[in-house]
mmCIF file of C-alpha atoms and ligand atoms in Angstrom:
data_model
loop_
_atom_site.group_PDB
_atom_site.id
_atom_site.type_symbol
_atom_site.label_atom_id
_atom_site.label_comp_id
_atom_site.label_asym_id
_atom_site.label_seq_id
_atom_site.Cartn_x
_atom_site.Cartn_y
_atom_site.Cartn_z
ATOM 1 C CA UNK A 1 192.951 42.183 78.714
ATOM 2 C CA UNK A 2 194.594 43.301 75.598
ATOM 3 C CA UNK A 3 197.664 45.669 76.017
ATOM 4 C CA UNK A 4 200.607 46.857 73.941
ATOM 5 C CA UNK A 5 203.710 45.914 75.185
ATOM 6 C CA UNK A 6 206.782 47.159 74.596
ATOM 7 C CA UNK A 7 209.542 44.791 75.725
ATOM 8 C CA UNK A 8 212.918 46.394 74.267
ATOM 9 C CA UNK A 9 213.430 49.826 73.079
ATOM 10 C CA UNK A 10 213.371 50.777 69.243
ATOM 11 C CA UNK A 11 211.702 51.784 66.492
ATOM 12 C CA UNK A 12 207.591 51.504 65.926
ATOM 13 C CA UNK A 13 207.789 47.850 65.601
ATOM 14 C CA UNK A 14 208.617 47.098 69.267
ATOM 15 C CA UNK A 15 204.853 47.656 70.009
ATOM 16 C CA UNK A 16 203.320 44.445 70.164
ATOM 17 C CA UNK A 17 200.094 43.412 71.506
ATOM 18 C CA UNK A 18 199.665 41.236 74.204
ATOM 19 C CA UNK A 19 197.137 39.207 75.992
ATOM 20 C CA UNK A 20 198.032 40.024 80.042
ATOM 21 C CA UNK A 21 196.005 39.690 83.359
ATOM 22 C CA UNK A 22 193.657 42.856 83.702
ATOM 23 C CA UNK A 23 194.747 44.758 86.913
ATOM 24 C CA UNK A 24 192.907 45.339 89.858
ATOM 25 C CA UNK A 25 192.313 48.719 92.169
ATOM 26 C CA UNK A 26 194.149 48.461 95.439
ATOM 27 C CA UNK A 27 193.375 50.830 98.189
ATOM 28 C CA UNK A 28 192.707 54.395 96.953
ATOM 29 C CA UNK A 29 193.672 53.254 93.263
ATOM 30 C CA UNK A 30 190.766 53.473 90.575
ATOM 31 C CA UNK A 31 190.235 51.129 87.510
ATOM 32 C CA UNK A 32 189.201 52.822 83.834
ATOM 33 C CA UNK A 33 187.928 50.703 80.884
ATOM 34 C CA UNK A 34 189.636 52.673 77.716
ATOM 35 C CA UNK A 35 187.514 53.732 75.203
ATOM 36 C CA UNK A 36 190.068 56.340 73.771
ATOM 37 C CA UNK A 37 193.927 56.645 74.072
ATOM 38 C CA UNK A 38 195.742 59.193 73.477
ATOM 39 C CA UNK A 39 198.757 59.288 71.741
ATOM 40 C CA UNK A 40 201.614 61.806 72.337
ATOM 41 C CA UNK A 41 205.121 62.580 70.854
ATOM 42 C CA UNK A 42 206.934 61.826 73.977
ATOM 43 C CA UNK A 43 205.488 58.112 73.890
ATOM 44 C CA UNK A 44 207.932 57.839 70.691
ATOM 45 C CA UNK A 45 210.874 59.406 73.012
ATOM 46 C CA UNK A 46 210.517 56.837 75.826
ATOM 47 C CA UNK A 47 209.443 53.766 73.311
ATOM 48 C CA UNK A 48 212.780 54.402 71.661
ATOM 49 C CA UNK A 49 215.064 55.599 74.992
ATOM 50 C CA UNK A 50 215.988 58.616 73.718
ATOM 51 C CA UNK A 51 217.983 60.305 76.563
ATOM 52 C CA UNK A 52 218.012 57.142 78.320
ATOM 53 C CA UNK A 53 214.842 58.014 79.873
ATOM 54 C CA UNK A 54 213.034 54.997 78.878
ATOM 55 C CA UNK A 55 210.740 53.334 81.449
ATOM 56 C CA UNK A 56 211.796 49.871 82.863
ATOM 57 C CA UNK A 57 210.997 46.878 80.553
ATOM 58 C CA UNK A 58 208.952 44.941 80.046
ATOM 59 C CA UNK A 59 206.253 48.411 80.043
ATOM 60 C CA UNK A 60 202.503 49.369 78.277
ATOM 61 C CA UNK A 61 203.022 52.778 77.150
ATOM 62 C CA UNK A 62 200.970 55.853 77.243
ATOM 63 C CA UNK A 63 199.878 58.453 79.830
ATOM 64 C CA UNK A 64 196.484 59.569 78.567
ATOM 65 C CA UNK A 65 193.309 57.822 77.499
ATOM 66 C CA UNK A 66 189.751 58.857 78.482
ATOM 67 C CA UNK A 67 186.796 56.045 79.243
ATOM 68 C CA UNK A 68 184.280 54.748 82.119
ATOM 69 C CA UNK A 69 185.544 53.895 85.681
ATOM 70 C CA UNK A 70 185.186 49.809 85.873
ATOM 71 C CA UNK A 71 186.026 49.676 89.493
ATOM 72 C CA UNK A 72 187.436 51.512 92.571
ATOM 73 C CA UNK A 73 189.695 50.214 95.562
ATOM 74 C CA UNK A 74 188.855 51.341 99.602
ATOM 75 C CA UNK A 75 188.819 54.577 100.207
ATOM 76 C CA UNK A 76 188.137 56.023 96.722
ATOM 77 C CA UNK A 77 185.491 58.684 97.248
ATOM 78 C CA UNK A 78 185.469 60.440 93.689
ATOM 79 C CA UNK A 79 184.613 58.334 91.549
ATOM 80 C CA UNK A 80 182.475 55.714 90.768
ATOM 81 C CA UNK A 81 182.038 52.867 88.736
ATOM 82 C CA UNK A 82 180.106 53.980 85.849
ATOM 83 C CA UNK A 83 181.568 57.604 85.812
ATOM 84 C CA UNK A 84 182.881 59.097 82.431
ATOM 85 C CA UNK A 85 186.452 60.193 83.419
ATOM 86 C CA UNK A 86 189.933 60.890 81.440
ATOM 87 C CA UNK A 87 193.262 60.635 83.178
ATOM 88 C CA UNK A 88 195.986 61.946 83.732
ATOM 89 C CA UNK A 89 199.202 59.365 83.798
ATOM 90 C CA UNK A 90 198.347 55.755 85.141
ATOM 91 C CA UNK A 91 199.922 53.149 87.040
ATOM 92 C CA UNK A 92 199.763 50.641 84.790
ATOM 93 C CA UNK A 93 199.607 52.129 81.181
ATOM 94 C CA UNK A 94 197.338 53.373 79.293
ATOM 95 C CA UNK A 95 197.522 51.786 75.653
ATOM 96 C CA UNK A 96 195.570 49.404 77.050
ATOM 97 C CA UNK A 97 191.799 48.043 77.617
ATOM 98 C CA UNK A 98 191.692 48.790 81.243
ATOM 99 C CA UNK A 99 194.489 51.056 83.142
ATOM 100 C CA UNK A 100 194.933 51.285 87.239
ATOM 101 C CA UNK A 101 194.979 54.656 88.697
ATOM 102 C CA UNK A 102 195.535 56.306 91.346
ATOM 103 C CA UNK A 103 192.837 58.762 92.266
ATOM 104 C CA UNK A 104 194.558 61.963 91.946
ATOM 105 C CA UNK A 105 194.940 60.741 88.267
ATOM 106 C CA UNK A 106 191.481 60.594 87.500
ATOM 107 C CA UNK A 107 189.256 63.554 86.413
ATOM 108 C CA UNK A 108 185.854 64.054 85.262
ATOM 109 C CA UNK A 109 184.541 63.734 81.331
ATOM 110 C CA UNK A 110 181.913 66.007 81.235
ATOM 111 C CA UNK A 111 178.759 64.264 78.734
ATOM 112 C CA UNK A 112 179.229 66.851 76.291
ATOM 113 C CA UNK A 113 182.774 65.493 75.001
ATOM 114 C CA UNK A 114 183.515 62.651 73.497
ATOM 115 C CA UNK A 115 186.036 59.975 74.684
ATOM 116 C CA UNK A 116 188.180 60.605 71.974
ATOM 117 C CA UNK A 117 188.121 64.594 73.021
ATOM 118 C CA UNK A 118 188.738 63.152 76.847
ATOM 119 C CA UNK A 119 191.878 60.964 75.723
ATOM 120 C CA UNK A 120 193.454 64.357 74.205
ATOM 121 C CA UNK A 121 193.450 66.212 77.259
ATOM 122 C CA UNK A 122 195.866 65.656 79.873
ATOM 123 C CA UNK A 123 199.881 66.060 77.478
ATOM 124 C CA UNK A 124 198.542 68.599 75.672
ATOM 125 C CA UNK A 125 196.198 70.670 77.484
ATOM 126 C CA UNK A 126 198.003 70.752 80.644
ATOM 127 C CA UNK A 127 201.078 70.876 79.435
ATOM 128 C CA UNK A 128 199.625 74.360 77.090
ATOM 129 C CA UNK A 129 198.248 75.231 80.632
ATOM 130 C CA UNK A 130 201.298 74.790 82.335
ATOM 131 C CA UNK A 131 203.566 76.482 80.136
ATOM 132 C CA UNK A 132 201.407 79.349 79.359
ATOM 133 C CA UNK A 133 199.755 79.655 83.083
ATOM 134 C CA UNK A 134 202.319 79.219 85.276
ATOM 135 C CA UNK A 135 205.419 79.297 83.425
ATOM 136 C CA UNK A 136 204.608 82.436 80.703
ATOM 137 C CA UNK A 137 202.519 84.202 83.490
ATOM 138 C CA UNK A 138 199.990 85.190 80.147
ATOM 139 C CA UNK A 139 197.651 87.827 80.841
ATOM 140 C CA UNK A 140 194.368 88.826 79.028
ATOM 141 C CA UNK A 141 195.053 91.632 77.008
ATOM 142 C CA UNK A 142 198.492 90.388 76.337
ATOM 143 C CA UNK A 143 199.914 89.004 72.237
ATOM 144 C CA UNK A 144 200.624 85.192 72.470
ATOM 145 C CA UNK A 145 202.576 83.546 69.399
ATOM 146 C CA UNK A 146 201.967 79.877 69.537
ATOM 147 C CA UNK A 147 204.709 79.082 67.108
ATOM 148 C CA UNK A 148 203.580 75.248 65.788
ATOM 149 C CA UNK A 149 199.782 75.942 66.407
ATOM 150 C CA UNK A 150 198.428 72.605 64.594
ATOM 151 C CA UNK A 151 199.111 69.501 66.534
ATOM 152 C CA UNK A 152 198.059 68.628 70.551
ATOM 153 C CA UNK A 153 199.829 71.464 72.501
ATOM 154 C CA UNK A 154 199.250 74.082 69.652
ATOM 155 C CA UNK A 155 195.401 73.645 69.665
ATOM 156 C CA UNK A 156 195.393 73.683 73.183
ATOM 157 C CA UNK A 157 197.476 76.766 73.822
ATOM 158 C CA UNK A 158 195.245 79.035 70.983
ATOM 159 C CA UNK A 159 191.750 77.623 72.816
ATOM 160 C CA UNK A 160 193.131 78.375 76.143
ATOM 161 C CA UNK A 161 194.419 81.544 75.649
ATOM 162 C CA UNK A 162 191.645 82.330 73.554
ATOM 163 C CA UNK A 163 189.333 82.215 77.019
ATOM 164 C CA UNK A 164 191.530 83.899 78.655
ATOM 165 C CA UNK A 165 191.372 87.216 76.818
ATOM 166 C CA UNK A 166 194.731 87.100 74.812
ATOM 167 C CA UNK A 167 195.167 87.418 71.074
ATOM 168 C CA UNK A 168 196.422 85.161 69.524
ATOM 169 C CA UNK A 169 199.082 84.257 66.632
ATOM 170 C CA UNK A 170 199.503 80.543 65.411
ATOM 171 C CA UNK A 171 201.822 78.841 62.429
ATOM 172 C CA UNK A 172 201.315 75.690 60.630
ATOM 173 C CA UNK A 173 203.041 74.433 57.823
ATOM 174 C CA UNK A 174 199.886 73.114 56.022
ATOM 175 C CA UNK A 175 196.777 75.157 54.492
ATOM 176 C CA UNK A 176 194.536 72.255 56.444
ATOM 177 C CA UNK A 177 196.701 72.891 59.630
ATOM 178 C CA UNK A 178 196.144 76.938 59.213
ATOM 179 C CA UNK A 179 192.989 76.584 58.683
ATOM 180 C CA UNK A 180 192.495 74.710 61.752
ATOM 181 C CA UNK A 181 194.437 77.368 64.115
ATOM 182 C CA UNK A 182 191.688 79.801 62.806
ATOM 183 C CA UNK A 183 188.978 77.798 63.557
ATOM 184 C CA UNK A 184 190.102 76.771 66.801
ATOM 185 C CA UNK A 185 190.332 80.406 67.518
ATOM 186 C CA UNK A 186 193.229 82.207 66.321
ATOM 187 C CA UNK A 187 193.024 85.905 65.216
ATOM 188 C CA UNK A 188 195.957 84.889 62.716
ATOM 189 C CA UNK A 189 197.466 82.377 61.453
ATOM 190 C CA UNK A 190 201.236 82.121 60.040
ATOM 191 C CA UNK A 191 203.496 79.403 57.862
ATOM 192 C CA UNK A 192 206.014 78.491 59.409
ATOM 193 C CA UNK A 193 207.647 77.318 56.711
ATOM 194 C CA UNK A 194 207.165 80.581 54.385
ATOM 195 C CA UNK A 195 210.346 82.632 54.080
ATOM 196 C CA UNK A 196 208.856 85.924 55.261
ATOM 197 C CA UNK A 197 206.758 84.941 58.216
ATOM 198 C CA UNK A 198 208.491 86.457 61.042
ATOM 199 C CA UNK A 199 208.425 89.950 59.073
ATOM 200 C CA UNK A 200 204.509 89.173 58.607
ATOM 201 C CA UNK A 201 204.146 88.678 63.167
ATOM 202 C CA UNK A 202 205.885 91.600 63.387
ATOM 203 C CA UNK A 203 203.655 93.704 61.452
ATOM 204 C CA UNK A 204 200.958 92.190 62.582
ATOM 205 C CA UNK A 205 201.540 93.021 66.275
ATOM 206 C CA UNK A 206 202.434 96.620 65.340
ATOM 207 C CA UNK A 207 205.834 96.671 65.056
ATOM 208 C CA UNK A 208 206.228 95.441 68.659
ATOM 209 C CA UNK A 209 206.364 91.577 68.491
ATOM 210 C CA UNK A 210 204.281 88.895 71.008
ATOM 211 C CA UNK A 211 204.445 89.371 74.676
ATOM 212 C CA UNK A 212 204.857 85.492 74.960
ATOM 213 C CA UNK A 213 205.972 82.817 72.405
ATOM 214 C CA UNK A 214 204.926 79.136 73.105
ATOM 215 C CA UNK A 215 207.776 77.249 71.156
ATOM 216 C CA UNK A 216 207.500 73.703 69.816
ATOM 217 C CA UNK A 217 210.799 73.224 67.990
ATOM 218 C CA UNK A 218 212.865 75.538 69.907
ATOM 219 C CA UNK A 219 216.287 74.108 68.216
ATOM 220 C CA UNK A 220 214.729 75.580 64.806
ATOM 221 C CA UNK A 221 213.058 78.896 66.407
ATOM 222 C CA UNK A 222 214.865 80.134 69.469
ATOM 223 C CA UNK A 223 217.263 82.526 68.079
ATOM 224 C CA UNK A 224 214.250 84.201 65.200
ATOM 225 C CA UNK A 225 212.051 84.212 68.766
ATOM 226 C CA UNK A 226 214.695 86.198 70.521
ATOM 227 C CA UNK A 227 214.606 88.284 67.294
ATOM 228 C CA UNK A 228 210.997 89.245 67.303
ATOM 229 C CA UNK A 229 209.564 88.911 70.886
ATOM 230 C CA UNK A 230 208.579 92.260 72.306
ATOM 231 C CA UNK A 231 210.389 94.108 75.318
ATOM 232 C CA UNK A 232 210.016 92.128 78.660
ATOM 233 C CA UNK A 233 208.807 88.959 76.447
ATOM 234 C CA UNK A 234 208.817 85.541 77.661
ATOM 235 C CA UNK A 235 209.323 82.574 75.683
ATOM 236 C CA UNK A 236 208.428 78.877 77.226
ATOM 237 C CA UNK A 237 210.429 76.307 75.448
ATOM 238 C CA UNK A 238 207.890 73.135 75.224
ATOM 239 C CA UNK A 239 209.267 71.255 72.608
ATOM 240 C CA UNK A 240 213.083 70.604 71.358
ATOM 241 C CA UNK A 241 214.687 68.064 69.058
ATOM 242 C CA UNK A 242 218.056 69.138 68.854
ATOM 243 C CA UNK A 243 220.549 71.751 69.584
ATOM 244 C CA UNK A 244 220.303 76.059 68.603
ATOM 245 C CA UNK A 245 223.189 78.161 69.033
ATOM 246 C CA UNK A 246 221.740 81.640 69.947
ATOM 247 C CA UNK A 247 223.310 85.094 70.325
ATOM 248 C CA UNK A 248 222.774 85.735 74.209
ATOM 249 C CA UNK A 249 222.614 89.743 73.336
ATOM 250 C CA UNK A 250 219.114 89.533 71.721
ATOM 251 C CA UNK A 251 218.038 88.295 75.357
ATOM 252 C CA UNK A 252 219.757 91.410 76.613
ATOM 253 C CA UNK A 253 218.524 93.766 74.320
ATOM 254 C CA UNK A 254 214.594 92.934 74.872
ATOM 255 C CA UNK A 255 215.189 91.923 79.123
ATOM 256 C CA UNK A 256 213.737 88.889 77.669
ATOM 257 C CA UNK A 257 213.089 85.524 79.433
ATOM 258 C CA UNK A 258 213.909 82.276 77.726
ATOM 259 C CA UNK A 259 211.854 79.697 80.407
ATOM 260 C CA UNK A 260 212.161 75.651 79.786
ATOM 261 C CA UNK A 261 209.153 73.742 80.929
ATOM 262 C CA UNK A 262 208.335 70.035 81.608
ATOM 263 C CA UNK A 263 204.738 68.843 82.924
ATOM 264 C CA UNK A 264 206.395 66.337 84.748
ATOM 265 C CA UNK A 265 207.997 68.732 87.200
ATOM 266 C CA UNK A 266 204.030 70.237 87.645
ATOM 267 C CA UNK A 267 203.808 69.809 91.764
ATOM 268 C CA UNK A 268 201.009 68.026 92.564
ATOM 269 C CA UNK A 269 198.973 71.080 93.324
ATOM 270 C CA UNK A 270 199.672 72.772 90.411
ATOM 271 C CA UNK A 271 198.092 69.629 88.223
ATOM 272 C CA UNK A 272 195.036 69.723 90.894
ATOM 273 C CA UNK A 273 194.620 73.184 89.901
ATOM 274 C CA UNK A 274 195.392 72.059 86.040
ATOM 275 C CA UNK A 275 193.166 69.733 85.662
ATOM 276 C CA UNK A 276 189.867 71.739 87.845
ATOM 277 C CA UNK A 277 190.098 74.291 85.368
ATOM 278 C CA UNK A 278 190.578 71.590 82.176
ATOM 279 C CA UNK A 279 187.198 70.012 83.641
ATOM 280 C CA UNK A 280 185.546 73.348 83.846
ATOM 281 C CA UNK A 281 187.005 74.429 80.381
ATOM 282 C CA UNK A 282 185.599 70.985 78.410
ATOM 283 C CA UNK A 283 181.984 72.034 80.588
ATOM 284 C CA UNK A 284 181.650 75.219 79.291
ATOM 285 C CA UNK A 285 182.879 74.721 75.900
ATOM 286 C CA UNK A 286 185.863 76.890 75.359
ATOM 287 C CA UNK A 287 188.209 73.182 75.261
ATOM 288 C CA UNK A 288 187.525 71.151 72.707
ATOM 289 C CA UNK A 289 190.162 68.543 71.555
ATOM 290 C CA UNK A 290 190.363 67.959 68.234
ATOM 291 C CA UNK A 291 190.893 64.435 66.458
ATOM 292 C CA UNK A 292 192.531 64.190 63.443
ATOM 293 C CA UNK A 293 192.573 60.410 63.541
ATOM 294 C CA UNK A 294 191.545 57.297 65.014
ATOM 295 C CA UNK A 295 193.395 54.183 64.701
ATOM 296 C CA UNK A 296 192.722 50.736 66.414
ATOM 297 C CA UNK A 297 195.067 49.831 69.474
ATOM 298 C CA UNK A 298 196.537 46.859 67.373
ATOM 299 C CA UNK A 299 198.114 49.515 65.047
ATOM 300 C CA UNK A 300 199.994 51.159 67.599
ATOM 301 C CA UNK A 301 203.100 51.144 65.245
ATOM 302 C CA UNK A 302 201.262 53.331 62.206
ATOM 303 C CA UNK A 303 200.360 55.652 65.308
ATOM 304 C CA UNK A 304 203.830 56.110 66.542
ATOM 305 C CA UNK A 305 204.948 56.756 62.877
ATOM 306 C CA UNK A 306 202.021 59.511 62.591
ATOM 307 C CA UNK A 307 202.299 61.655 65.384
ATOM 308 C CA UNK A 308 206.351 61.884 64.171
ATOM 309 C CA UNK A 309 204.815 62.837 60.629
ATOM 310 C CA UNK A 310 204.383 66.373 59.515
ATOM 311 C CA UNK A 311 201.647 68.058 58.677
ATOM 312 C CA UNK A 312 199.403 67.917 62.022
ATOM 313 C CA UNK A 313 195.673 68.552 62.209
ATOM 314 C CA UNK A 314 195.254 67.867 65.565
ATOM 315 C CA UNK A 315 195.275 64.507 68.031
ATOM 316 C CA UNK A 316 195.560 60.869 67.125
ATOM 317 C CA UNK A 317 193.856 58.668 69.252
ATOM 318 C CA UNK A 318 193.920 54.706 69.626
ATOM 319 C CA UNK A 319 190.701 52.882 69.988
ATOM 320 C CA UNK A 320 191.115 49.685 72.404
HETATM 321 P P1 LIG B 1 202.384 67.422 67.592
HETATM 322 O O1 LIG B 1 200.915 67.227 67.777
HETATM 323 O O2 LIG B 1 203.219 66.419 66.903
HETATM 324 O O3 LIG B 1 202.550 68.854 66.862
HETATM 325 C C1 LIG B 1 203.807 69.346 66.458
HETATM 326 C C2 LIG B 1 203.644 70.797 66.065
HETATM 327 O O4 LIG B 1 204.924 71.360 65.716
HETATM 328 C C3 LIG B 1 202.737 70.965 64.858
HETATM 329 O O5 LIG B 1 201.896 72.087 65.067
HETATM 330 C C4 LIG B 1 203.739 71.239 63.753
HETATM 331 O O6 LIG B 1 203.170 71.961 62.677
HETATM 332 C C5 LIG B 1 204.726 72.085 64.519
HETATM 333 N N1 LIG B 1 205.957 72.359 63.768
HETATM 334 C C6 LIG B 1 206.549 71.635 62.794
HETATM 335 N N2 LIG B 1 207.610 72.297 62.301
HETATM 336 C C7 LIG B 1 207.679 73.483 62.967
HETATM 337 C C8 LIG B 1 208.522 74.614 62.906
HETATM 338 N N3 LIG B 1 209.562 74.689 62.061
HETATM 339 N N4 LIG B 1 208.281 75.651 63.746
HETATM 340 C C9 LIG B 1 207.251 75.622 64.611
HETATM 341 N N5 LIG B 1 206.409 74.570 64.733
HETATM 342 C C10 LIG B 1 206.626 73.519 63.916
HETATM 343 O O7 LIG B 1 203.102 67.600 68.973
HETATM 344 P P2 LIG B 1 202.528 68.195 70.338
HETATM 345 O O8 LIG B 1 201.933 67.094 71.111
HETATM 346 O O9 LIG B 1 201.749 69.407 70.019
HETATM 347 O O10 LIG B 1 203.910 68.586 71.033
HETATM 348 C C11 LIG B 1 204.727 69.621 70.454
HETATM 349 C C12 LIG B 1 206.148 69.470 70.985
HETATM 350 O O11 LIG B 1 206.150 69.710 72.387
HETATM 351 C C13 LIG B 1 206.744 68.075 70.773
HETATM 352 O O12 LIG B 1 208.129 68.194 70.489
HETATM 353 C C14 LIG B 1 206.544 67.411 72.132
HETATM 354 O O13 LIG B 1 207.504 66.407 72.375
HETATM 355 C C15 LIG B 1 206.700 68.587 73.059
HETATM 356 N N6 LIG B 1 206.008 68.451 74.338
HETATM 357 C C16 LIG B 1 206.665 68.831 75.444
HETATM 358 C C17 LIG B 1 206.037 68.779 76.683
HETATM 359 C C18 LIG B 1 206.759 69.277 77.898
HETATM 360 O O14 LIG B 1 206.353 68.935 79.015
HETATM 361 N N7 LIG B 1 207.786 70.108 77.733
HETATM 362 C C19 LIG B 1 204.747 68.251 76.777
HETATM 363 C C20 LIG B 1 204.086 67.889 75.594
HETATM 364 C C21 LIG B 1 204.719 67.996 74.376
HETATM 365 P P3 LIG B 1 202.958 71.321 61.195
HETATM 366 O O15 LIG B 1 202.834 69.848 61.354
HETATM 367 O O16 LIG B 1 201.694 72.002 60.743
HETATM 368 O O17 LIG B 1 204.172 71.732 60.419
#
């Protein structure tokens, strides 16, 4: 089968695709023919070892990809060959024709999305689920700022909390990537690159700020969201790329909560839970993923250098 390969760390170019022997389901593992990939930030982070958390070379990449189950090993009762599924993390990789699964990483693609839509849900959707679930503790009724609305988390977060009851505040730094946050169900929309925006959330929550921030570039934003989250607020840190010096006394002032979140430290119950209501969500409609663009698998590099770009309008997705 075809598969990207990524045999020493660097820069986009170290993606190279390969011809290598197609895997094959064990007991309780699960084979899925790719039809969709999806491609996330963090796949840049590990291609390119950043905190030395890169996996062990030679490795195919990727953690998410949606397509049809080719085959199953003993003891699989879940699944079937033939069944629509996404997943959820892989055994073997995902940018990649076929990937080997266990079964706990498989989940159903309901036949009203696509497998592009299926391939942009398990980062981003449970990681928004995650962070604003059972890390932010958000509650209908309550203000959520989703500060960096536009890209695979963002769009998640607003449609989730959307269903859940919650308005709902979003920035972009593009008119196309505001315009998106509305459509995907924001009551507003900010730029977060406009010098007055913060002033502009705090009037529009009534002079009291959001009850929970989502933050996707915390070493930018932590300090201005300890500046205008409400009393009691909680801000989950989801994304960072550097470091923030913050004054500890605007945590003090507003008993607020400053919570750091990974979906890799999700317990294995938690992403049961995670992904049953994910399922349920792309069933009834309220999740839909959103592709910006779609790129063949042999162009792994250009996709790399996109989801690092600026200027997001929702998922990127390989096509094997
Ligand atoms: P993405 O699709 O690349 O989107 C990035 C988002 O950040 C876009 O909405 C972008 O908006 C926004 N942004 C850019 N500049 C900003 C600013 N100054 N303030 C606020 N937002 C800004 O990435 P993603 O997949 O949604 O992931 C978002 C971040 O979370 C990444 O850093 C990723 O590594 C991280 N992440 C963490 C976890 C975890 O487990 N903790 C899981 C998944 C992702 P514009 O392009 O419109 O400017």
């Amino acid at each position: 089968m075809k598969a990207i390969r990524v045999s020493e760390y660097g820069g986009p170019a170290v993606l190279k695709l390969e011809e290598i022997p197609a895997p094959q389901p064990a007991q309780g593992q699960v084979l899925v023919r790719n039809h969709a990939v999806g491609i996330n930030p963090v796949d840049t982070y590990l291609r390119s070892n950043t905190d030395n958390r890169g996996p062990k070379l030679p490795y195919t990449p990727g953690s998410d990809a949606a397509g049809v189950v080719e085959a199953v090993g003993a003891g699989v009762g879940s699944v079937k060959p033939g069944d629509r599924v996404y997943i959820g993390g892989s055994v073997s990789g995902a940018y990649a024709e076929l990937s080997l699964c266990t079964e706990a990483q498989v989940h159903p693609l309901p036949g009203n999305a696509s497998f592009g839509q299926g391939a942009g849900m398990n980062v981003p959707y449970a990681t928004a689920y995650h962070a604003l679930i059972h890390r932010g503790h958000g509650a209908e009724g309550e203000t959520l700022f989703v500060h960096g609305a536009s890209g695979g988390v963002g769009i998640a977060a607003v449609q989730i909390a959307r269903a859940r009851g919650m308005t709902v505040i979003g920035t972009a730094g593009t008119p196309r990537g505001r315009q998106l946050v509305l459509e995907q169900g924001a009551h507003h929309v900010l730029d977060h690159g406009a010098p007055n925006y913060l002033k502009e959330l705090t009037d529009l929550t009534g002079g009291t700020g959001p009850d929970i921030i989502l933050e996707m570039l915390a070493n930018v934003n932590l300090q201005n969201d300890l500046g205008v989250i409400a009393m009691r607020g909680r801000i989950v840190v989801i994304g960072n790329r550097g470091t923030v010096e913050i004054n500890a006394r605007f945590a003090m002032n507003k008993d607020a909560a400053i919570l750091g979140m990974a979906l890799f430290h999700a317990s294995p119950a938690q992403l049961a839970g995670i992904h049953a209501a994910l399922v349920e969500g792309l069933r009834n409609g309220t999740l839909r993923p959103v592709i910006a663009e779609e790129i063949p698998l042999a162009q792994a590099p250009r996709a790399h250098e996109a989801v690092m770009a600026a200027g997001h309008h929702g998922k990127i997705v390989l096509v094997p």
